[in-house]
Short mmCIF file of C-alpha atoms and ligand atoms in Angstrom, two decimals:
data_model
loop_
_atom_site.label_atom_id
_atom_site.label_comp_id
_atom_site.label_asym_id
_atom_site.label_seq_id
_atom_site.Cartn_x
_atom_site.Cartn_y
_atom_site.Cartn_z
CA UNK I 1 -42.37 -36.49 0.72
CA UNK I 2 -42.71 -34.46 3.28
CA UNK I 3 -45.75 -31.96 4.45
CA UNK I 4 -45.85 -29.01 6.48
CA UNK I 5 -48.66 -28.68 8.70
CA UNK I 6 -48.94 -25.11 9.78
CA UNK I 7 -52.17 -23.14 12.43
CA UNK I 8 -51.50 -19.35 11.70
CA UNK I 9 -52.45 -16.94 14.31
CA UNK I 10 -50.18 -17.83 16.95
CA UNK I 11 -47.47 -15.34 18.21
CA UNK I 12 -43.71 -15.46 17.69
CA UNK I 13 -41.80 -13.90 19.94
CA UNK I 14 -37.58 -15.21 21.58
CA UNK I 15 -34.86 -15.67 20.14
CA UNK I 16 -33.68 -18.04 17.63
CA UNK I 17 -30.17 -19.28 16.72
CA UNK I 18 -28.24 -18.38 13.54
CA UNK I 19 -27.20 -21.13 11.16
CA UNK I 20 -23.48 -21.70 9.21
CA UNK I 21 -25.18 -19.97 5.14
CA UNK I 22 -25.41 -22.78 2.95
CA UNK I 23 -24.68 -19.92 -0.11
CA UNK I 24 -20.39 -19.92 1.81
CA UNK I 25 -20.92 -23.60 2.34
CA UNK I 26 -20.62 -24.85 -0.66
CA UNK I 27 -17.53 -22.26 -2.49
CA UNK I 28 -15.42 -23.58 0.28
CA UNK I 29 -16.39 -27.03 0.00
CA UNK I 30 -15.33 -26.81 -3.54
CA UNK I 31 -12.69 -24.98 -3.01
CA UNK I 32 -10.91 -28.18 -0.72
CA UNK I 33 -10.75 -29.37 -4.04
CA UNK I 34 -8.11 -27.32 -4.96
CA UNK I 35 -4.95 -28.86 -2.97
CA UNK I 36 -4.45 -31.97 -1.49
CA UNK I 37 -5.02 -32.75 1.42
CA UNK I 38 -7.50 -32.87 5.44
CA UNK I 39 -9.25 -29.97 5.97
CA UNK I 40 -11.84 -28.91 8.94
CA UNK I 41 -15.10 -27.34 7.48
CA UNK I 42 -16.90 -25.25 11.47
CA UNK I 43 -20.27 -24.63 11.18
CA UNK I 44 -21.83 -26.19 8.03
CA UNK I 45 -25.39 -26.91 8.09
CA UNK I 46 -26.76 -29.73 7.17
CA UNK I 47 -28.82 -29.92 4.52
CA UNK I 48 -29.71 -31.40 1.29
CA UNK I 49 -27.65 -29.02 -0.97
CA UNK I 50 -24.43 -29.91 1.40
CA UNK I 51 -24.97 -33.43 1.60
CA UNK I 52 -25.19 -33.05 -2.51
CA UNK I 53 -22.16 -30.85 -2.44
CA UNK I 54 -20.68 -33.60 -0.36
CA UNK I 55 -21.42 -36.45 -2.71
CA UNK I 56 -20.16 -33.85 -5.42
CA UNK I 57 -17.17 -33.96 -3.62
CA UNK I 58 -17.31 -37.54 -2.79
CA UNK I 59 -17.14 -38.41 -7.23
CA UNK I 60 -13.84 -37.30 -7.41
CA UNK I 61 -12.65 -39.42 -4.51
CA UNK I 62 -12.44 -36.76 -0.96
CA UNK I 63 -13.87 -38.66 1.65
CA UNK I 64 -16.06 -35.95 3.61
CA UNK I 65 -18.07 -36.52 7.06
CA UNK I 66 -20.50 -34.59 8.78
CA UNK I 67 -20.44 -35.05 12.76
CA UNK I 68 -22.96 -31.82 14.50
CA UNK I 69 -22.17 -28.57 12.80
CA UNK I 70 -17.91 -29.76 11.17
CA UNK I 71 -17.18 -30.72 8.12
CA UNK I 72 -14.70 -33.41 7.42
CA UNK I 73 -12.62 -33.13 3.21
CA UNK I 74 -9.94 -34.64 2.65
CA UNK I 75 -9.08 -34.32 -0.74
CA UNK I 76 -6.19 -36.27 -1.04
CA UNK I 77 -6.38 -39.11 -3.02
CA UNK I 78 -9.00 -37.15 -5.50
CA UNK I 79 -8.66 -38.70 -9.13
CA UNK I 80 -11.82 -38.19 -10.82
CA UNK I 81 -11.44 -34.49 -12.12
CA UNK I 82 -15.57 -35.52 -13.54
CA UNK I 83 -19.10 -34.02 -12.15
CA UNK I 84 -21.74 -35.54 -13.00
CA UNK I 85 -25.88 -35.08 -14.71
CA UNK I 86 -27.83 -36.84 -11.36
CA UNK I 87 -25.88 -34.23 -8.96
CA UNK I 88 -25.43 -30.93 -10.75
CA UNK I 89 -29.44 -31.35 -11.93
CA UNK I 90 -29.80 -32.10 -8.61
CA UNK I 91 -27.53 -28.24 -7.31
CA UNK I 92 -26.21 -25.67 -9.77
CA UNK I 93 -24.21 -25.09 -7.44
CA UNK I 94 -22.26 -28.44 -8.57
CA UNK I 95 -21.74 -26.44 -10.51
CA UNK I 96 -18.93 -24.49 -8.33
CA UNK I 97 -16.60 -27.75 -9.02
CA UNK I 98 -15.10 -26.50 -12.69
CA UNK I 99 -12.55 -23.92 -11.25
CA UNK I 100 -10.62 -26.06 -8.07
CA UNK I 101 -10.79 -29.06 -10.38
CA UNK I 102 -9.86 -27.08 -13.85
CA UNK I 103 -6.46 -26.08 -12.23
CA UNK I 104 -5.79 -29.13 -10.09
CA UNK I 105 -6.32 -31.86 -12.70
CA UNK I 106 -5.46 -29.29 -16.06
CA UNK I 107 -9.35 -31.04 -17.21
CA UNK I 108 -12.16 -31.36 -15.58
CA UNK I 109 -16.35 -33.24 -17.11
CA UNK I 110 -19.03 -31.00 -15.16
CA UNK I 111 -22.17 -31.38 -16.88
CA UNK I 112 -23.98 -28.61 -17.01
CA UNK I 113 -26.86 -27.35 -14.97
CA UNK I 114 -30.57 -27.70 -17.11
CA UNK I 115 -33.22 -25.78 -16.39
CA UNK I 116 -34.50 -24.07 -13.20
CA UNK I 117 -37.81 -23.33 -11.19
CA UNK I 118 -37.41 -19.80 -12.14
CA UNK I 119 -36.27 -19.37 -15.70
CA UNK I 120 -32.84 -18.84 -17.02
CA UNK I 121 -29.98 -19.31 -15.14
CA UNK I 122 -26.65 -19.29 -17.88
CA UNK I 123 -23.52 -20.97 -16.51
CA UNK I 124 -21.92 -18.89 -20.32
CA UNK I 125 -20.17 -16.30 -17.27
CA UNK I 126 -18.49 -19.31 -15.27
CA UNK I 127 -17.25 -19.91 -18.90
CA UNK I 128 -16.36 -17.14 -20.85
CA UNK I 129 -13.98 -16.20 -17.25
CA UNK I 130 -12.30 -19.99 -18.01
CA UNK I 131 -11.71 -19.06 -21.87
CA UNK I 132 -9.92 -16.15 -20.22
CA UNK I 133 -7.98 -17.79 -18.47
CA UNK I 134 -6.48 -20.81 -21.03
CA UNK I 135 -8.74 -23.24 -20.74
CA UNK I 136 -10.16 -24.07 -24.00
CA UNK I 137 -14.30 -25.67 -23.95
CA UNK I 138 -16.00 -27.49 -25.16
CA UNK I 139 -19.26 -29.43 -24.85
CA UNK I 140 -20.07 -33.16 -24.66
CA UNK I 141 -23.46 -34.91 -24.28
CA UNK I 142 -24.08 -32.98 -22.24
CA UNK I 143 -20.93 -32.33 -19.97
CA UNK I 144 -18.76 -28.94 -19.94
CA UNK I 145 -15.31 -30.38 -21.18
CA UNK I 146 -12.49 -28.10 -20.20
CA UNK I 147 -8.97 -28.80 -20.47
CA UNK I 148 -5.90 -26.35 -20.86
CA UNK I 149 -2.72 -25.29 -17.56
CA UNK I 150 -4.27 -21.99 -16.75
CA UNK I 151 -1.96 -18.73 -17.09
CA UNK I 152 -3.44 -15.53 -15.52
CA UNK I 153 -4.55 -12.54 -17.50
CA UNK I 154 -7.22 -9.89 -17.29
CA UNK I 155 -11.48 -9.87 -17.52
CA UNK I 156 -13.69 -8.00 -16.19
CA UNK I 157 -17.80 -9.06 -16.21
CA UNK I 158 -20.11 -7.97 -18.25
CA UNK I 159 -22.30 -8.18 -15.50
CA UNK I 160 -22.37 -8.68 -11.75
CA UNK I 161 -22.49 -12.71 -10.72
CA UNK I 162 -21.54 -14.83 -7.47
CA UNK I 163 -20.84 -18.10 -8.95
CA UNK I 164 -19.17 -17.32 -12.01
CA UNK I 165 -16.42 -14.65 -9.70
CA UNK I 166 -16.69 -18.03 -7.03
CA UNK I 167 -15.05 -20.61 -9.75
CA UNK I 168 -12.70 -17.06 -11.44
CA UNK I 169 -11.30 -17.09 -8.71
CA UNK I 170 -10.65 -20.49 -7.48
CA UNK I 171 -9.01 -21.26 -11.31
CA UNK I 172 -6.86 -18.10 -10.77
CA UNK I 173 -5.45 -19.07 -7.98
CA UNK I 174 -3.43 -21.69 -9.13
CA UNK I 175 -2.83 -19.76 -12.42
CA UNK I 176 0.50 -18.78 -13.78
CA UNK I 177 1.10 -15.12 -13.25
CA UNK I 178 -1.16 -12.20 -11.97
CA UNK I 179 -4.99 -12.42 -12.60
CA UNK I 180 -7.52 -9.26 -12.58
CA UNK I 181 -11.12 -10.12 -12.12
CA UNK I 182 -13.33 -6.59 -13.06
CA UNK I 183 -16.84 -6.62 -11.57
CA UNK I 184 -16.48 -9.06 -9.44
CA UNK I 185 -18.77 -9.18 -7.41
CA UNK I 186 -18.98 -8.71 -3.17
CA UNK I 187 -21.12 -10.89 -2.16
CA UNK I 188 -19.85 -11.65 1.43
CA UNK I 189 -19.89 -15.52 0.32
CA UNK I 190 -17.27 -14.88 -1.49
CA UNK I 191 -15.41 -12.86 0.80
CA UNK I 192 -15.40 -15.65 2.67
CA UNK I 193 -14.78 -17.91 0.22
CA UNK I 194 -11.00 -15.61 -0.70
CA UNK I 195 -10.33 -15.04 3.09
CA UNK I 196 -9.91 -19.22 2.77
CA UNK I 197 -8.42 -18.97 0.19
CA UNK I 198 -5.95 -17.19 1.26
CA UNK I 199 -5.19 -19.02 4.48
CA UNK I 200 -4.72 -21.72 2.55
CA UNK I 201 -2.08 -19.96 0.25
CA UNK I 202 -3.15 -18.21 -1.73
CA UNK I 203 -2.60 -14.29 -2.53
CA UNK I 204 -6.09 -12.79 -3.84
CA UNK I 205 -6.13 -8.97 -2.74
CA UNK I 206 -9.17 -6.57 -2.75
CA UNK I 207 -11.24 -8.63 -1.25
CA UNK I 208 -14.88 -7.02 -1.08
CA UNK I 209 -14.36 -4.51 -4.33
CA UNK I 210 -15.40 -5.21 -7.60
CA UNK I 211 -11.15 -5.45 -8.85
CA UNK I 212 -9.74 -8.65 -7.07
CA UNK I 213 -5.79 -8.91 -8.32
CA UNK I 214 -4.73 -12.45 -7.71
CA UNK I 215 -1.17 -13.31 -8.14
CA UNK I 216 -0.83 -16.89 -9.00
CA UNK I 217 0.96 -19.14 -6.22
CA UNK I 218 2.83 -22.75 -7.20
CA UNK I 219 1.72 -24.55 -4.03
CA UNK I 220 -1.38 -24.59 -1.36
CA UNK I 221 -1.60 -25.99 1.86
CA UNK I 222 -4.94 -27.49 3.60
CA UNK I 223 -6.53 -25.41 6.97
CA UNK I 224 -9.40 -24.97 9.12
CA UNK I 225 -12.19 -22.37 8.52
CA UNK I 226 -15.86 -21.06 9.87
CA UNK I 227 -18.65 -19.65 7.89
CA UNK I 228 -20.02 -16.97 7.85
CA UNK I 229 -23.29 -17.23 9.18
CA UNK I 230 -27.12 -17.24 7.25
CA UNK I 231 -27.19 -13.84 6.14
CA UNK I 232 -30.59 -14.72 3.95
CA UNK I 233 -31.87 -17.13 7.13
CA UNK I 234 -31.38 -14.76 8.83
CA UNK I 235 -33.74 -11.84 7.30
CA UNK I 236 -36.40 -13.69 6.57
CA UNK I 237 -35.82 -15.29 10.45
CA UNK I 238 -36.57 -10.67 11.19
CA UNK I 239 -39.19 -11.09 8.57
CA UNK I 240 -40.83 -13.68 10.10
CA UNK I 241 -40.68 -11.62 13.50
CA UNK I 242 -42.62 -8.27 11.42
CA UNK I 243 -45.10 -10.46 10.02
CA UNK I 244 -45.66 -12.62 12.62
CA UNK I 245 -43.54 -11.50 16.64
CA UNK I 246 -44.35 -9.95 19.31
CA UNK I 247 -40.94 -9.13 19.51
CA UNK I 248 -38.36 -12.40 18.08
CA UNK I 249 -34.39 -12.27 17.21
CA UNK I 250 -32.27 -13.73 15.45
CA UNK I 251 -27.79 -14.23 17.25
CA UNK I 252 -24.84 -15.34 15.82
CA UNK I 253 -25.86 -13.27 12.49
CA UNK I 254 -23.66 -10.86 11.10
CA UNK I 255 -25.96 -7.76 11.70
CA UNK I 256 -23.34 -5.67 8.78
CA UNK I 257 -24.23 -8.46 6.22
CA UNK I 258 -28.43 -7.55 6.60
CA UNK I 259 -28.11 -3.54 6.13
CA UNK I 260 -30.51 -3.44 2.92
CA UNK I 261 -33.23 -5.94 4.82
CA UNK I 262 -32.87 -3.80 8.00
CA UNK I 263 -33.41 -1.32 6.66
CA UNK I 264 -36.20 -1.49 4.79
CA UNK I 265 -37.63 -3.51 7.26
CA UNK I 266 -36.89 0.24 10.03
CA UNK I 267 -39.02 2.08 6.46
CA UNK I 268 -42.04 -0.52 7.31
CA UNK I 269 -42.16 1.28 10.77
CA UNK I 270 -40.06 -2.65 12.14
CA UNK I 271 -38.21 -1.25 15.51
CA UNK I 272 -35.00 -3.01 14.57
CA UNK I 273 -32.46 -3.38 17.66
CA UNK I 274 -28.92 -4.28 16.38
CA UNK I 275 -25.92 -5.72 19.85
CA UNK I 276 -23.44 -7.16 18.53
CA UNK I 277 -24.58 -10.33 16.89
CA UNK I 278 -28.13 -10.84 17.47
CA UNK I 279 -30.74 -8.00 16.21
CA UNK I 280 -33.93 -8.06 18.15
CA UNK I 281 -37.39 -7.44 15.27
CA UNK I 282 -40.75 -5.75 16.65
CA UNK I 283 -42.80 -3.56 15.61
CA UNK I 284 -44.80 -1.48 16.90
CA UNK I 285 -47.91 -0.84 14.79
CA UNK I 286 -48.99 -1.32 10.71
CA UNK I 287 -46.61 -2.28 7.93
CA UNK I 288 -46.33 0.20 6.05
CA UNK I 289 -46.14 -0.73 1.97
CA UNK I 290 -42.43 -0.01 0.76
CA UNK I 291 -41.32 -1.31 -2.61
CA UNK I 292 -38.82 -3.09 -3.19
CA UNK I 293 -35.72 -3.46 -6.03
CA UNK I 294 -33.14 -6.28 -6.17
CA UNK I 295 -29.57 -5.92 -7.26
CA UNK I 296 -26.88 -7.55 -6.10
CA UNK I 297 -24.69 -6.84 -2.46
CA UNK I 298 -24.78 -4.68 -0.83
CA UNK I 299 -28.67 -4.11 -3.20
CA UNK I 300 -32.31 -5.59 -1.16
CA UNK I 301 -30.71 -9.81 -1.82
CA UNK I 302 -33.41 -11.27 -5.00
CA UNK I 303 -32.77 -14.72 -1.80
CA UNK I 304 -35.06 -12.98 -0.10
CA UNK I 305 -37.88 -10.73 -2.74
CA UNK I 306 -40.27 -13.46 -1.79
CA UNK I 307 -40.21 -13.54 1.90
CA UNK I 308 -40.38 -8.78 1.65
CA UNK I 309 -43.65 -10.18 -1.03
CA UNK I 310 -45.23 -12.37 2.27
CA UNK I 311 -45.06 -9.49 4.17
CA UNK I 312 -46.28 -6.11 2.59
CA UNK I 313 -49.07 -8.51 1.77
CA UNK I 314 -49.75 -7.51 5.73
CA UNK I 315 -48.58 -3.57 4.81
CA UNK I 316 -51.71 -0.62 4.83
CA UNK I 317 -51.23 -0.16 1.99
CA UNK I 318 -49.87 -1.19 -1.91
CA UNK I 319 -46.31 -1.94 -2.62
CA UNK I 320 -44.12 -3.19 -5.34
CA UNK I 321 -41.23 -5.43 -5.62
CA UNK I 322 -38.65 -4.55 -9.62
CA UNK I 323 -36.47 -8.52 -9.55
CA UNK I 324 -33.37 -7.33 -10.88
CA UNK I 325 -31.77 -10.06 -10.61
CA UNK I 326 -33.95 -13.17 -11.66
CA UNK I 327 -35.97 -11.21 -13.86
CA UNK I 328 -38.83 -14.50 -13.64
CA UNK I 329 -38.44 -15.32 -10.04
CA UNK I 330 -42.14 -15.19 -9.12
CA UNK I 331 -42.91 -18.93 -8.16
CA UNK I 332 -44.41 -17.99 -4.65
CA UNK I 333 -46.68 -15.43 -6.80
CA UNK I 334 -49.29 -18.19 -7.58
CA UNK I 335 -49.38 -20.03 -4.26
CA UNK I 336 -49.23 -16.71 -2.74
CA UNK I 337 -52.78 -16.19 -4.11
CA UNK I 338 -54.45 -19.16 -3.10
CA UNK I 339 -53.17 -17.83 0.22
CA UNK I 340 -55.43 -15.42 -1.08
CA UNK I 341 -52.80 -12.73 -1.40
CA UNK I 342 -53.76 -10.25 -4.80
CA UNK I 343 -50.54 -9.79 -6.39
CA UNK I 344 -51.04 -8.70 -10.58
CA UNK I 345 -47.85 -9.77 -11.76
CA UNK I 346 -45.82 -7.63 -15.74
CA UNK I 347 -42.21 -8.82 -16.65
CA UNK I 348 -40.51 -8.62 -13.44
CA UNK I 349 -43.11 -6.01 -11.99
CA UNK I 350 -45.18 -7.47 -8.81
CA UNK I 351 -48.01 -5.62 -7.11
CA UNK I 352 -49.66 -6.52 -4.28
CA UNK I 353 -52.81 -5.24 -2.89
CA UNK I 354 -52.61 -5.56 1.09
CA UNK I 355 -54.28 -5.32 3.08
CA UNK I 356 -55.15 -8.97 2.50
CA UNK I 357 -56.28 -11.12 4.92
CA UNK I 358 -54.69 -14.86 4.21
CA UNK I 359 -56.78 -17.16 4.22
CA UNK I 360 -56.02 -21.45 4.46
CA UNK I 361 -55.22 -23.64 1.82
CA UNK I 362 -53.08 -26.15 0.69
CA UNK I 363 -50.00 -24.86 -1.62
CA UNK I 364 -46.66 -25.93 -3.11
CA UNK I 365 -43.40 -25.84 -2.26
CA UNK I 366 -42.01 -24.96 -5.24
CA UNK I 367 -38.24 -23.64 -4.85
CA UNK I 368 -36.54 -23.24 -1.29
CA UNK I 369 -37.17 -19.32 -1.22
CA UNK I 370 -40.51 -19.50 -2.52
CA UNK I 371 -41.05 -21.70 -0.15
CA UNK I 372 -40.34 -19.30 2.93
CA UNK I 373 -42.51 -17.00 2.55
CA UNK I 374 -45.77 -19.99 1.73
CA UNK I 375 -43.78 -20.14 4.93
CA UNK I 376 -44.53 -17.63 5.89
CA UNK I 377 -47.27 -16.34 5.03
CA UNK I 378 -49.46 -19.57 6.22
CA UNK I 379 -48.46 -18.17 10.56
CA UNK I 380 -50.82 -15.63 9.40
CA UNK I 381 -53.41 -17.15 7.43
CA UNK I 382 -56.77 -18.30 9.14
CA UNK I 383 -56.23 -21.71 9.90
CA UNK I 384 -54.42 -24.94 8.80
CA UNK I 385 -52.16 -24.73 6.26
CA UNK I 386 -50.89 -27.66 4.06
CA UNK I 387 -47.68 -27.22 2.58
CA UNK I 388 -46.35 -29.85 0.02
CA UNK I 389 -43.08 -30.86 -1.38
CA UNK I 390 -41.10 -29.23 1.60
CA UNK I 391 -38.20 -31.29 0.28
CA UNK I 392 -37.02 -27.42 -1.48
CA UNK I 393 -37.50 -25.89 2.45
CA UNK I 394 -34.83 -28.84 3.47
CA UNK I 395 -32.22 -27.24 0.86
CA UNK I 396 -31.27 -24.32 2.16
CA UNK I 397 -32.95 -24.15 5.77
CA UNK I 398 -31.37 -25.92 8.66
CA UNK I 399 -34.91 -27.36 11.38
CA UNK I 400 -36.75 -24.62 9.83
CA UNK I 401 -39.75 -26.21 11.89
CA UNK I 402 -38.32 -26.44 15.05
CA UNK I 403 -36.83 -22.97 14.65
CA UNK I 404 -40.25 -21.50 14.19
CA UNK I 405 -42.30 -24.47 17.56
CA UNK I 406 -39.50 -22.78 19.40
CA UNK I 407 -40.78 -19.38 18.82
CA UNK I 408 -43.90 -20.51 19.49
CA UNK I 409 -45.52 -21.01 16.35
CA UNK I 410 -47.60 -23.95 15.70
CA UNK I 411 -46.27 -26.28 12.56
CA UNK I 412 -45.39 -29.84 11.92
CA UNK I 413 -43.66 -31.87 10.09
CA UNK I 414 -45.60 -34.34 8.38
CA UNK I 415 -43.71 -37.89 7.05
CA UNK I 416 -45.18 -39.04 3.86
CA UNK I 417 -43.48 -41.78 1.85
CA UNK I 418 -45.47 -41.50 -0.51
C1 UD1 K 501 -26.28 -17.42 -6.62
C2 UD1 K 501 -26.41 -17.91 -4.47
C3 UD1 K 501 -28.67 -17.69 -5.56
C4 UD1 K 501 -28.49 -15.92 -5.88
C5 UD1 K 501 -27.85 -14.82 -6.74
C6 UD1 K 501 -27.56 -14.40 -6.90
C7 UD1 K 501 -25.43 -19.32 -4.21
C8 UD1 K 501 -24.76 -21.28 -3.94
N1 UD1 K 501 -26.86 -18.73 -5.36
O1 UD1 K 501 -26.01 -17.82 -7.30
O2 UD1 K 501 -29.04 -18.06 -4.47
O3 UD1 K 501 -30.20 -16.07 -5.87
O4 UD1 K 501 -26.57 -15.76 -5.72
O5 UD1 K 501 -27.74 -12.78 -5.83
O6 UD1 K 501 -24.54 -19.28 -3.52
N2 UD1 K 501 -26.03 -14.87 -14.72
C9 UD1 K 501 -25.25 -15.05 -16.42
N3 UD1 K 501 -24.47 -15.32 -16.45
C10 UD1 K 501 -23.47 -16.87 -15.80
C11 UD1 K 501 -24.53 -16.60 -14.57
C12 UD1 K 501 -25.03 -15.89 -14.71
O7 UD1 K 501 -25.92 -13.78 -17.70
O8 UD1 K 501 -22.93 -16.81 -16.32
C13 UD1 K 501 -26.50 -13.93 -14.27
C14 UD1 K 501 -27.29 -14.86 -13.31
O9 UD1 K 501 -28.90 -14.37 -15.04
C15 UD1 K 501 -28.21 -13.32 -13.06
C16 UD1 K 501 -27.29 -12.80 -12.39
O10 UD1 K 501 -26.02 -12.60 -13.52
O11 UD1 K 501 -29.05 -12.51 -13.03
C17 UD1 K 501 -26.50 -12.98 -10.92
O12 UD1 K 501 -26.56 -14.84 -11.27
P1 UD1 K 501 -24.98 -15.01 -10.28
O13 UD1 K 501 -24.45 -13.57 -9.51
O14 UD1 K 501 -24.36 -15.97 -11.09
O15 UD1 K 501 -26.39 -16.06 -8.77
P2 UD1 K 501 -25.48 -17.84 -8.70
O16 UD1 K 501 -24.71 -16.90 -8.54
O17 UD1 K 501 -26.46 -18.80 -9.45
#
């Protein structure tokens, strides 16, 4: 398992290119299962998670290749509507195949994902929306067996869910009649999925609003698509720039997806300049303490909560983090504490005492975004921090060490065959 060694205290400056979004690429990959054809997805990030999802597609009979950032997927010979536990347990997003496989084959078998490092992550809403569309759902030896030919229906999600909205959307595209999904997710990744489905011939109205109206169609045709920029990677580098940078620019981003993080950075006293697809952060003085509360889009993203906490350890006073999306998502707290952060946790609220001088220590990567927070903290810690188990970060950040090194950070990957 690889490690990172980061020597803190090297100022970051320069420009970094943002990759395509993992969380946008995965549902697009799933959507290619809906209709037999040859698809080309551009700007797909080379990540552990996209590689895992490629294996899920291959299990169904698809042929997948990734060359530079172009993924070709041929779903013409898919004949196995199944996603095995070995893959779904590695990545919950594999569950995205439920909707398209059911819509195409009228039957599918998808493993339940099981546990997660950040507490319970149920799949009940994915199942309820399929049932609303007329599917019969059974549980057999840890697998969900879904059967039925789907019919348009009205279904309102009790809470906003990105994954369940995506799954419901894919299932409804080929259902007979009209489906209305209420309280749908409006994340850019869902809009990206809906736009792609429409380019295949689907009829989805209301993308980017809380009500999606899907008029079922009888057939689709394959098409090409470009994945939107990764707003979480972009936000992570903006926070890195605010913490450890003189002047850091991210390019190839979509600033309209970064509203909440940019607002919070400005409140913290960070100068943020936006020019088309580039955003530059520079810090004129001390970082002001700013509280955050995570929320569905367009609120402050839970996927940037840990990174914000790392930034706030360097603020001129205390602040708090309210985690409202995943109440237990605090795996980074003990690791940041090992680096000297002073954080108290009560329920879903963390209070950060600051400023704190962070000091290098051996730490462990626990999940994708927690790992990013640890990397940011290590960039400003005194001494050399060793971060083990970086495969978590490889799931979601493309070539992060190369991008940080390009900005002047002192980071090395050490391959450890153990
Ligand atoms: C997606 C993202 C993840 C991000 C999260 C919230 C992908 C691959 N992952 O995850 O990085 O942190 O959105 O922005 O895009 N819920 C239920 N029942 C369900 C489904 C969800 O109760 O069946 C709850 C969850 O526990 C959570 C909330 O709904 O409290 C939102 O979760 P959801 O939007 O579904 O997250 P994911 O799609 O799994």
